[in-house]
Coordinates of C-alpha atoms and ligand atoms in Angstrom, one line a residue:
M6 CA 8.2 62.0 105.5
N7 CA 10.5 59.3 103.8
L8 CA 10.8 55.4 105.4
Q9 CA 14.3 57.3 107.0
Q10 CA 12.7 60.1 108.3
L11 CA 9.3 58.5 109.9
S12 CA 11.6 55.7 111.7
E13 CA 13.9 58.7 113.2
H14 CA 10.3 60.7 114.4
M15 CA 9.3 56.5 115.7
Q16 CA 12.5 55.9 117.0
G17 CA 12.4 52.8 115.2
A18 CA 15.0 51.1 113.4
I19 CA 15.4 50.0 109.2
L20 CA 15.0 46.3 108.9
Q21 CA 14.4 46.3 105.8
G22 CA 13.7 48.9 102.8
D23 CA 14.6 51.6 100.4
P24 CA 15.0 54.8 103.7
R25 CA 13.2 56.6 100.5
L26 CA 10.3 55.8 99.6
R27 CA 7.6 57.5 101.0
F28 CA 4.3 55.3 101.5
Q29 CA 0.6 57.0 100.0
R30 CA -0.8 56.0 103.5
Y31 CA -0.7 55.2 107.5
N32 CA -3.5 51.6 108.4
I33 CA -4.0 49.9 110.9
D34 CA -7.0 47.4 109.5
S35 CA -5.2 45.3 106.4
R36 CA -8.8 44.7 105.5
L37 CA -8.8 48.5 104.1
T38 CA -5.1 48.8 103.2
E39 CA -4.4 50.0 99.9
S40 CA -1.8 50.0 97.6
G41 CA 1.6 51.8 99.8
D42 CA 0.2 52.4 102.8
L43 CA 2.2 52.1 105.7
F44 CA 1.2 49.3 107.8
F45 CA 1.3 49.2 111.7
A46 CA 0.5 46.0 113.2
I47 CA -1.0 47.3 115.9
Q48 CA -1.8 45.4 119.8
S49 CA -5.8 45.6 120.4
R50 CA -8.3 42.8 120.6
R51 CA -5.9 41.2 117.6
D52 CA -2.3 41.1 117.4
G53 CA -1.4 43.3 113.9
H54 CA 1.5 41.5 113.5
D55 CA -0.6 38.4 112.7
F56 CA -2.2 40.6 109.8
V57 CA 1.0 41.9 108.8
A58 CA 1.7 39.1 105.2
D59 CA -1.8 39.9 104.3
A60 CA -2.0 43.4 104.1
V61 CA 1.6 43.1 102.9
R62 CA -0.9 41.6 100.1
R63 CA -3.2 44.4 100.2
G64 CA -0.3 46.7 99.1
A65 CA 1.5 48.3 102.2
A66 CA 4.6 49.2 101.2
G67 CA 5.5 49.0 104.5
A68 CA 5.3 48.0 107.9
V69 CA 5.9 48.9 111.1
I70 CA 6.8 45.9 113.9
S71 CA 7.8 45.5 116.7
R72 CA 8.9 42.1 116.9
D73 CA 9.5 39.1 114.3
V74 CA 7.2 38.3 111.7
P75 CA 7.8 36.0 108.6
P76 CA 9.7 36.5 105.9
L77 CA 8.1 39.7 103.7
P78 CA 9.2 40.9 99.7
T79 CA 12.7 42.6 100.4
V80 CA 10.7 45.7 98.4
T81 CA 8.8 46.4 101.9
A82 CA 10.0 48.0 104.3
L83 CA 9.9 47.2 108.0
V84 CA 9.8 48.6 109.9
R85 CA 10.5 47.5 114.1
V86 CA 10.2 49.8 117.0
K87 CA 9.5 49.0 120.7
D88 CA 5.5 49.2 121.0
T89 CA 3.3 50.5 117.6
L90 CA 1.5 52.2 119.1
C91 CA 3.8 54.0 120.8
A92 CA 5.3 54.9 117.0
L93 CA 1.8 55.6 115.8
Q94 CA 1.2 58.3 118.7
D95 CA 4.5 59.3 118.6
L96 CA 4.7 60.1 114.9
A97 CA 1.5 61.7 114.5
Q98 CA 2.5 64.5 117.2
H99 CA 5.3 64.5 115.7
V100 CA 3.1 66.1 112.4
F101 CA 1.0 67.8 114.5
G102 CA 4.0 70.6 115.3
T103 CA 4.7 71.1 112.4
V104 CA 1.5 71.5 110.7
R105 CA -0.1 73.3 114.2
P106 CA -3.3 73.3 112.9
R107 CA -5.7 75.5 115.1
V108 CA -7.8 71.9 116.5
V109 CA -11.2 71.6 117.2
G110 CA -12.2 69.1 119.4
I111 CA -15.7 67.7 121.0
T112 CA -16.6 65.0 123.4
G113 CA -19.7 64.6 125.2
S114 CA -21.9 61.6 125.8
I115 CA -24.0 62.3 122.5
G116 CA -23.8 64.5 119.7
K117 CA -19.4 64.2 118.5
T118 CA -20.1 62.9 115.3
T119 CA -22.9 64.4 114.7
T120 CA -21.5 68.2 116.4
K121 CA -18.1 67.1 114.3
E122 CA -19.6 67.0 111.4
F123 CA -21.7 70.0 112.3
T124 CA -18.3 72.7 112.9
A125 CA -16.0 71.0 110.2
E126 CA -19.0 71.9 107.4
L127 CA -19.6 75.7 109.2
L128 CA -15.5 76.6 109.4
S129 CA -15.0 75.1 105.2
T130 CA -16.9 78.2 104.7
R131 CA -13.7 80.0 105.7
H132 CA -10.8 77.5 106.4
N133 CA -9.0 74.2 105.4
I134 CA -10.2 72.1 107.4
L135 CA -9.6 67.8 107.8
K136 CA -11.8 65.9 110.0
S137 CA -11.5 62.7 112.0
E138 CA -14.2 60.5 109.6
G139 CA -16.5 58.9 111.4
N140 CA -16.4 57.8 114.6
F141 CA -12.8 57.7 115.0
N142 CA -12.5 59.6 117.7
N143 CA -9.9 57.3 120.0
H144 CA -6.2 56.5 120.9
L145 CA -5.8 54.7 117.4
G146 CA -8.6 57.0 115.3
L147 CA -7.0 60.3 116.5
P148 CA -3.8 59.6 115.0
L149 CA -4.8 58.0 111.8
T150 CA -7.1 61.5 111.3
L151 CA -3.4 62.9 112.5
L152 CA -1.4 61.2 110.3
R153 CA -3.8 62.9 107.2
L154 CA -2.8 66.2 108.0
E155 CA -1.4 67.7 105.5
R156 CA 0.1 71.6 105.3
H157 CA -2.4 73.6 103.5
H158 CA -4.8 71.8 106.7
T159 CA -5.6 75.0 108.8
T160 CA -8.0 73.9 111.1
A161 CA -8.4 70.8 112.4
V162 CA -11.5 69.2 113.6
L163 CA -11.8 66.0 116.3
E164 CA -14.0 63.8 117.7
Y165 CA -12.2 62.9 121.7
A166 CA -14.3 59.5 122.4
M167 CA -14.2 57.8 126.3
S168 CA -15.7 54.5 128.1
A169 CA -13.4 55.0 130.8
P170 CA -11.9 58.0 132.8
G171 CA -8.2 58.7 131.7
E172 CA -9.2 58.3 127.5
I173 CA -9.1 61.3 126.6
A174 CA -7.0 63.0 129.4
A175 CA -4.3 61.0 127.6
L176 CA -5.8 62.0 123.5
T177 CA -4.7 65.2 124.5
R178 CA -1.7 65.0 125.5
I179 CA -0.9 63.4 121.2
V180 CA -3.1 66.7 120.9
P181 CA -4.5 69.8 122.8
P182 CA -7.6 71.2 121.7
D183 CA -7.9 75.3 121.3
V184 CA -11.3 75.0 121.2
A185 CA -12.5 72.2 123.5
V186 CA -16.7 71.7 122.6
I187 CA -18.4 69.9 125.4
T188 CA -21.9 69.3 124.1
N189 CA -23.9 67.1 127.2
V190 CA -23.2 64.6 129.5
K191 CA -25.4 62.0 129.9
P192 CA -25.6 57.9 131.2
V193 CA -23.5 56.3 128.7
H194 CA -21.1 53.8 129.2
L195 CA -22.3 54.2 132.5
E196 CA -21.6 50.4 133.3
F197 CA -16.8 51.9 133.0
F198 CA -18.4 54.3 135.5
S199 CA -19.8 54.4 139.5
G200 CA -22.8 57.4 138.1
I201 CA -23.4 60.8 136.0
D202 CA -20.8 62.8 138.1
A203 CA -18.3 60.6 137.4
I204 CA -19.0 61.3 133.6
A205 CA -19.3 63.8 134.0
K206 CA -15.2 64.6 135.0
A207 CA -14.4 62.2 132.7
K208 CA -15.6 64.8 130.7
R209 CA -14.3 67.9 131.7
E210 CA -10.9 65.8 130.9
L211 CA -10.7 67.6 127.5
L212 CA -10.6 71.1 129.9
E213 CA -8.4 70.5 132.2
G214 CA -5.6 69.5 129.0
A215 CA -6.5 71.9 126.2
A216 CA -3.7 73.4 124.6
R217 CA -2.9 77.1 126.6
P218 CA -5.1 79.3 126.2
A219 CA -8.5 77.7 125.1
T220 CA -12.1 78.4 125.1
A221 CA -14.2 76.2 126.6
V222 CA -17.4 76.1 124.7
L223 CA -20.4 74.7 126.4
N224 CA -24.3 73.1 126.5
Y225 CA -25.2 75.8 129.3
D226 CA -28.0 73.8 129.1
D227 CA -27.3 70.9 130.1
P228 CA -25.9 71.1 134.9
R229 CA -23.2 69.5 134.4
V230 CA -21.4 70.7 131.0
R231 CA -22.4 74.1 132.7
D232 CA -20.7 74.1 135.9
M233 CA -17.9 73.1 134.2
A234 CA -16.9 76.4 133.9
A235 CA -15.8 76.3 137.4
G236 CA -12.6 77.2 137.7
W237 CA -11.8 77.2 133.8
E238 CA -8.8 80.0 134.4
G239 CA -10.0 80.3 129.8
Q240 CA -12.5 81.9 128.0
A241 CA -16.0 79.7 128.6
L242 CA -19.0 80.8 125.5
F243 CA -22.2 78.8 126.7
F244 CA -25.3 78.1 124.0
G245 CA -27.9 76.9 124.6
L246 CA -31.6 77.7 125.1
S247 CA -31.3 80.1 127.8
P248 CA -30.5 83.3 127.6
D249 CA -27.7 83.6 129.5
C250 CA -26.7 81.8 126.0
A251 CA -23.8 84.5 123.5
I252 CA -25.1 81.3 121.0
R253 CA -28.0 81.0 121.6
A254 CA -32.3 79.7 119.6
E255 CA -35.4 82.0 120.5
N256 CA -38.9 81.9 119.6
I257 CA -38.3 77.6 117.9
R258 CA -40.3 76.5 115.8
Y259 CA -41.4 72.8 114.1
L260 CA -41.8 72.8 110.8
G261 CA -43.2 68.9 110.3
W262 CA -40.8 67.3 107.8
D263 CA -39.6 70.6 106.9
G264 CA -37.2 70.9 110.5
L265 CA -37.3 73.4 112.7
S266 CA -37.3 77.1 112.0
F267 CA -36.4 79.8 114.6
D268 CA -34.4 83.0 115.5
L269 CA -30.9 82.4 116.2
I270 CA -28.6 84.1 118.5
Y271 CA -25.1 84.3 117.7
Q272 CA -23.4 86.9 120.1
E273 CA -24.8 90.3 120.1
E274 CA -26.4 88.9 116.8
R275 CA -30.1 88.0 115.5
R276 CA -30.7 85.8 112.6
P277 CA -33.7 83.5 111.4
T278 CA -32.7 80.1 110.2
R279 CA -33.9 76.6 109.6
L280 CA -32.5 73.0 109.9
P281 CA -33.3 70.2 108.1
F282 CA -33.8 68.8 111.4
F283 CA -36.6 67.9 113.0
N284 CA -35.1 66.4 116.2
R285 CA -34.0 69.4 119.3
G286 CA -31.1 67.7 119.7
Q287 CA -30.0 68.3 115.7
L288 CA -30.7 72.1 117.3
Y289 CA -28.2 71.4 120.2
N290 CA -25.5 69.9 118.7
F291 CA -26.2 72.8 115.9
L292 CA -25.5 75.7 118.0
A293 CA -22.2 74.4 119.4
A294 CA -20.6 73.7 116.4
A295 CA -22.0 78.4 115.9
A296 CA -20.5 78.5 119.0
V297 CA -16.7 76.8 117.2
A298 CA -17.9 79.2 114.2
S299 CA -18.5 82.7 116.7
V300 CA -14.9 82.1 118.3
F301 CA -13.2 81.7 114.7
G302 CA -15.4 84.8 113.9
I303 CA -17.2 83.4 110.4
P304 CA -19.8 85.6 110.1
V305 CA -23.3 85.2 110.9
Q306 CA -24.4 85.0 107.7
A307 CA -22.9 82.1 106.7
V308 CA -23.8 80.6 109.6
A309 CA -27.5 80.8 109.5
E310 CA -26.5 79.5 105.4
A311 CA -23.8 76.8 105.8
A312 CA -27.2 76.4 108.5
G313 CA -29.6 74.9 105.4
R314 CA -27.1 72.5 103.9
L315 CA -26.8 71.0 106.9
H316 CA -28.2 66.9 106.6
A317 CA -28.1 64.0 109.1
G318 CA -24.9 61.1 109.2
D319 CA -25.7 57.1 108.1
K320 CA -27.6 55.5 110.6
R321 CA -27.7 59.1 112.7
G322 CA -31.6 60.2 112.3
R323 CA -31.8 59.9 108.3
V324 CA -35.5 59.8 106.8
Y325 CA -36.2 57.6 104.1
V326 CA -38.8 58.5 102.7
L327 CA -40.6 54.7 100.7
D328 CA -43.6 54.5 98.6
R329 CA -47.1 55.1 99.8
R330 CA -46.2 57.6 101.0
I331 CA -44.2 55.7 104.7
R332 CA -41.8 56.9 106.0
I333 CA -39.1 56.1 107.8
I334 CA -36.7 57.4 111.0
D335 CA -33.0 55.6 110.3
D336 CA -31.6 56.3 113.9
S337 CA -30.0 53.4 114.2
Y338 CA -27.1 54.4 114.7
N339 CA -27.6 54.1 118.7
S340 CA -28.9 54.8 121.7
N341 CA -29.3 55.7 124.5
P342 CA -32.0 57.2 127.3
A343 CA -31.4 61.3 126.3
A344 CA -31.5 60.6 123.7
L345 CA -33.8 58.0 122.6
E346 CA -36.1 59.8 124.7
E347 CA -35.6 63.1 122.5
A348 CA -36.0 60.4 119.6
L349 CA -39.6 60.0 120.6
K350 CA -40.8 63.8 121.5
S351 CA -39.5 63.5 117.9
L352 CA -41.4 61.1 116.0
S353 CA -44.7 63.0 118.3
R354 CA -45.2 65.7 116.4
L355 CA -44.1 64.7 113.2
P356 CA -47.7 65.1 110.7
S357 CA -48.2 61.2 109.7
G358 CA -50.2 60.4 106.6
N359 CA -52.6 58.1 108.3
G360 CA -52.1 59.2 111.5
R361 CA -49.7 56.0 112.7
R362 CA -47.3 56.6 114.2
I363 CA -44.1 53.3 115.2
A364 CA -41.7 53.4 117.6
V365 CA -39.3 49.9 117.0
L366 CA -37.3 50.8 120.0
G367 CA -33.4 47.9 120.7
D368 CA -31.8 47.6 123.9
M369 CA -29.7 50.7 125.2
L370 CA -26.8 49.1 127.0
E371 CA -23.8 49.2 128.6
L372 CA -26.5 50.9 131.4
G373 CA -24.7 47.9 134.1
E374 CA -26.5 47.3 136.8
T375 CA -29.5 50.4 137.0
E376 CA -30.8 49.1 133.4
T377 CA -33.3 47.2 133.4
G378 CA -34.5 50.5 135.6
Y379 CA -33.3 52.7 132.2
H380 CA -35.6 50.4 130.4
R381 CA -38.9 50.1 132.1
R382 CA -38.5 54.2 132.8
A383 CA -38.0 53.8 128.1
G384 CA -41.3 52.0 128.0
E385 CA -43.3 54.2 130.9
F386 CA -41.9 57.3 128.5
A387 CA -43.3 56.0 125.9
A388 CA -46.7 55.0 127.1
R389 CA -47.0 59.1 127.2
T390 CA -46.3 60.0 123.8
A391 CA -48.3 60.0 121.1
I392 CA -47.4 56.4 119.7
D393 CA -49.7 54.1 117.6
L394 CA -47.1 50.7 117.4
L395 CA -44.7 49.9 119.3
I396 CA -41.5 47.1 118.4
A397 CA -39.2 45.8 121.6
V398 CA -36.5 44.4 120.7
G399 CA -33.8 42.3 122.4
P400 CA -33.9 41.2 126.5
R401 CA -33.7 44.2 128.1
S402 CA -36.4 46.1 125.5
R403 CA -39.7 43.7 127.4
H404 CA -39.1 45.4 130.4
L405 CA -39.6 48.1 127.8
A406 CA -42.3 46.3 126.4
A407 CA -44.2 45.4 130.1
E408 CA -43.8 48.7 131.1
A409 CA -45.9 50.1 128.4
I410 CA -48.3 48.9 129.4
A411 CA -48.0 49.0 132.9
A412 CA -48.9 53.1 132.1
G413 CA -51.5 52.3 130.4
M414 CA -51.0 51.8 126.6
D415 CA -52.5 49.2 125.1
S416 CA -51.5 45.4 124.9
A417 CA -52.7 44.6 121.4
K418 CA -50.3 48.4 120.0
V419 CA -46.9 46.4 122.1
L420 CA -45.5 43.8 120.5
Y421 CA -42.2 42.4 121.3
F422 CA -38.7 40.7 119.5
D423 CA -35.7 38.8 120.5
D424 CA -33.5 40.7 117.8
S425 CA -33.8 42.3 115.7
R426 CA -33.2 39.2 112.9
E427 CA -36.3 38.2 114.0
A428 CA -37.8 41.7 113.6
A429 CA -36.2 42.0 110.8
E430 CA -38.9 39.1 110.0
H431 CA -42.0 40.6 111.3
V432 CA -42.9 43.7 111.4
P433 CA -42.4 45.1 107.9
T434 CA -45.4 43.0 106.9
L435 CA -46.8 45.0 109.4
M436 CA -46.4 48.4 107.5
Q437 CA -49.4 50.6 106.3
E438 CA -49.6 53.8 103.6
G439 CA -48.4 57.2 104.9
D440 CA -47.3 55.3 108.5
V441 CA -43.9 56.9 110.0
W442 CA -41.3 54.9 112.1
L443 CA -38.2 55.6 114.4
I444 CA -36.4 52.5 114.4
K445 CA -33.0 52.8 116.9
G446 CA -31.2 50.8 119.3
S447 CA -28.2 50.3 120.4
R448 CA -25.2 48.9 117.4
G449 CA -24.9 46.5 119.6
V450 CA -28.2 45.4 118.8
Y451 CA -28.3 45.5 114.7
M452 CA -31.6 48.0 115.0
D453 CA -30.4 48.8 110.7
V454 CA -31.1 44.8 109.6
I455 CA -34.5 46.2 110.6
V456 CA -34.0 49.5 109.2
K457 CA -33.4 47.7 105.2
K458 CA -36.0 44.6 105.9
L459 CA -38.2 47.8 105.5
K460 CA -37.1 49.5 103.0
E461 CA -36.9 46.8 100.7
R462 CA -40.4 46.2 101.3
G463 CA -41.2 49.5 100.1
Ligands
LIG28 P1 -21.0 60.2 118.8 O1 -20.3 60.9 118.6 O2 -21.9 60.8 120.1 O3 -22.4 58.5 120.2 P2 -23.5 61.0 117.5 O4 -23.6 62.5 117.3 O5 -23.3 59.2 116.5 O6 -22.8 61.0 119.1 O7 -24.5 60.3 117.4 C1 -25.7 58.9 118.1 C2 -27.7 59.2 117.6 O8 -27.8 60.5 118.7 C3 -28.2 59.5 116.5 O9 -28.7 58.8 116.0 C4 -28.6 60.4 116.3 O10 -29.5 60.6 115.8 C5 -28.4 61.3 118.3 N1 -28.5 62.3 119.1 C6 -26.4 63.4 117.9 N2 -26.9 64.1 119.0 C7 -28.0 64.4 119.5 C8 -28.4 65.2 120.8 N3 -27.9 66.2 121.0 N4 -29.8 65.1 121.5 C9 -30.6 64.1 121.4 N5 -29.7 62.3 120.4 C10 -29.0 63.1 119.6

């Protein structure tokens, strides 16, 4: 689209610039602006209008604004709209309607990004895919993703995230999914909800806002997700470990660092499959992706082959092998009670060269009033697993450390640091040959600084 067409779709007025001008990309962050971009001045935590000049300095060919900005070079396109966020979303909707790919929408408390990546990988064996980059999954990320659609894209694999009721419904109004995937419902972002059932209700908005007809892809082993099929008039496809699932894993074998193998039951077919992951959560993410692949008619052989090519995302369970056979499992992207338990179980199952398994656990944020209880329970859980050293990081994790000791862990094997920076200074000196280190914590705790220091030293 040229400037004239863009402006019409946003119901804007061109203040300056050649109406025939075309743009390379659409962008809302002046720091990421490149030559030829159209910059949208979005009012968020900060007001994007304050960064229009910066965006233009970095090469933006135009900007969409809703209030006056200081004068810009006359060649710079400028479109004035009533509301820049609505303009961005309207434009995205228009582009979506023009290309009209089939849409896979993915939500859930844990594993959205991973499931999105897996799904895109499986579908790309037969389809031209557009997927959300990273976690472009909210009222800004979703439209920005849609604006990357090209005519050759037959399918869009999109992540729908939320931290409050109504947010997913709003995203489905921009783009309703044809296949709606719900990975699980867990205590994540709990501080914004009255309880876990309220989280389930908010996730179900993906089904309510889905296209008609649509297929729901649901985790059977999570009762709150399973129950979402009740009252759903479309097709429902279940994945999980239960025999009731059309897409399931049977005969699971844990192969240590080689991951896990299982029989993939795919509709009526059975296929031995290996996944290069040792975390059972990743198996669920894979099964969700496989279920979507079955909706798209991808043959089981292609799915099983692609399974071996999947890999963990950055900071989402990636393994680094250092000198002296030390291994680091970098799970520093995020943490919550359910994902932490799964990660600790995986750690206990892994072989270690010298027998030492070390868990460095940072605070789990956004749990609301129940946060102390969740940290205590995590400490108790950790004490029952095969961990040789527990390193707790952050004020909430003080409870985790205390409870691990109360539950029987030797206090000499429990360390505590106030924050990740302090931990990063001391922890690397503890590394020994053959160690296995798991690093996990909520994003806001910056456990990745510990991973960085460990890698530097190792
Ligand atoms: P989201 O996009 O929902 O935040 P991610 O795919 O980014 O989830 O994964 C976040 C973290 O949770 C990562 O550390 C990953 O290793 C872990 N994880 C991913 N999927 C699962 C799952 N199904 N169960 C338990 N942990 C998981």
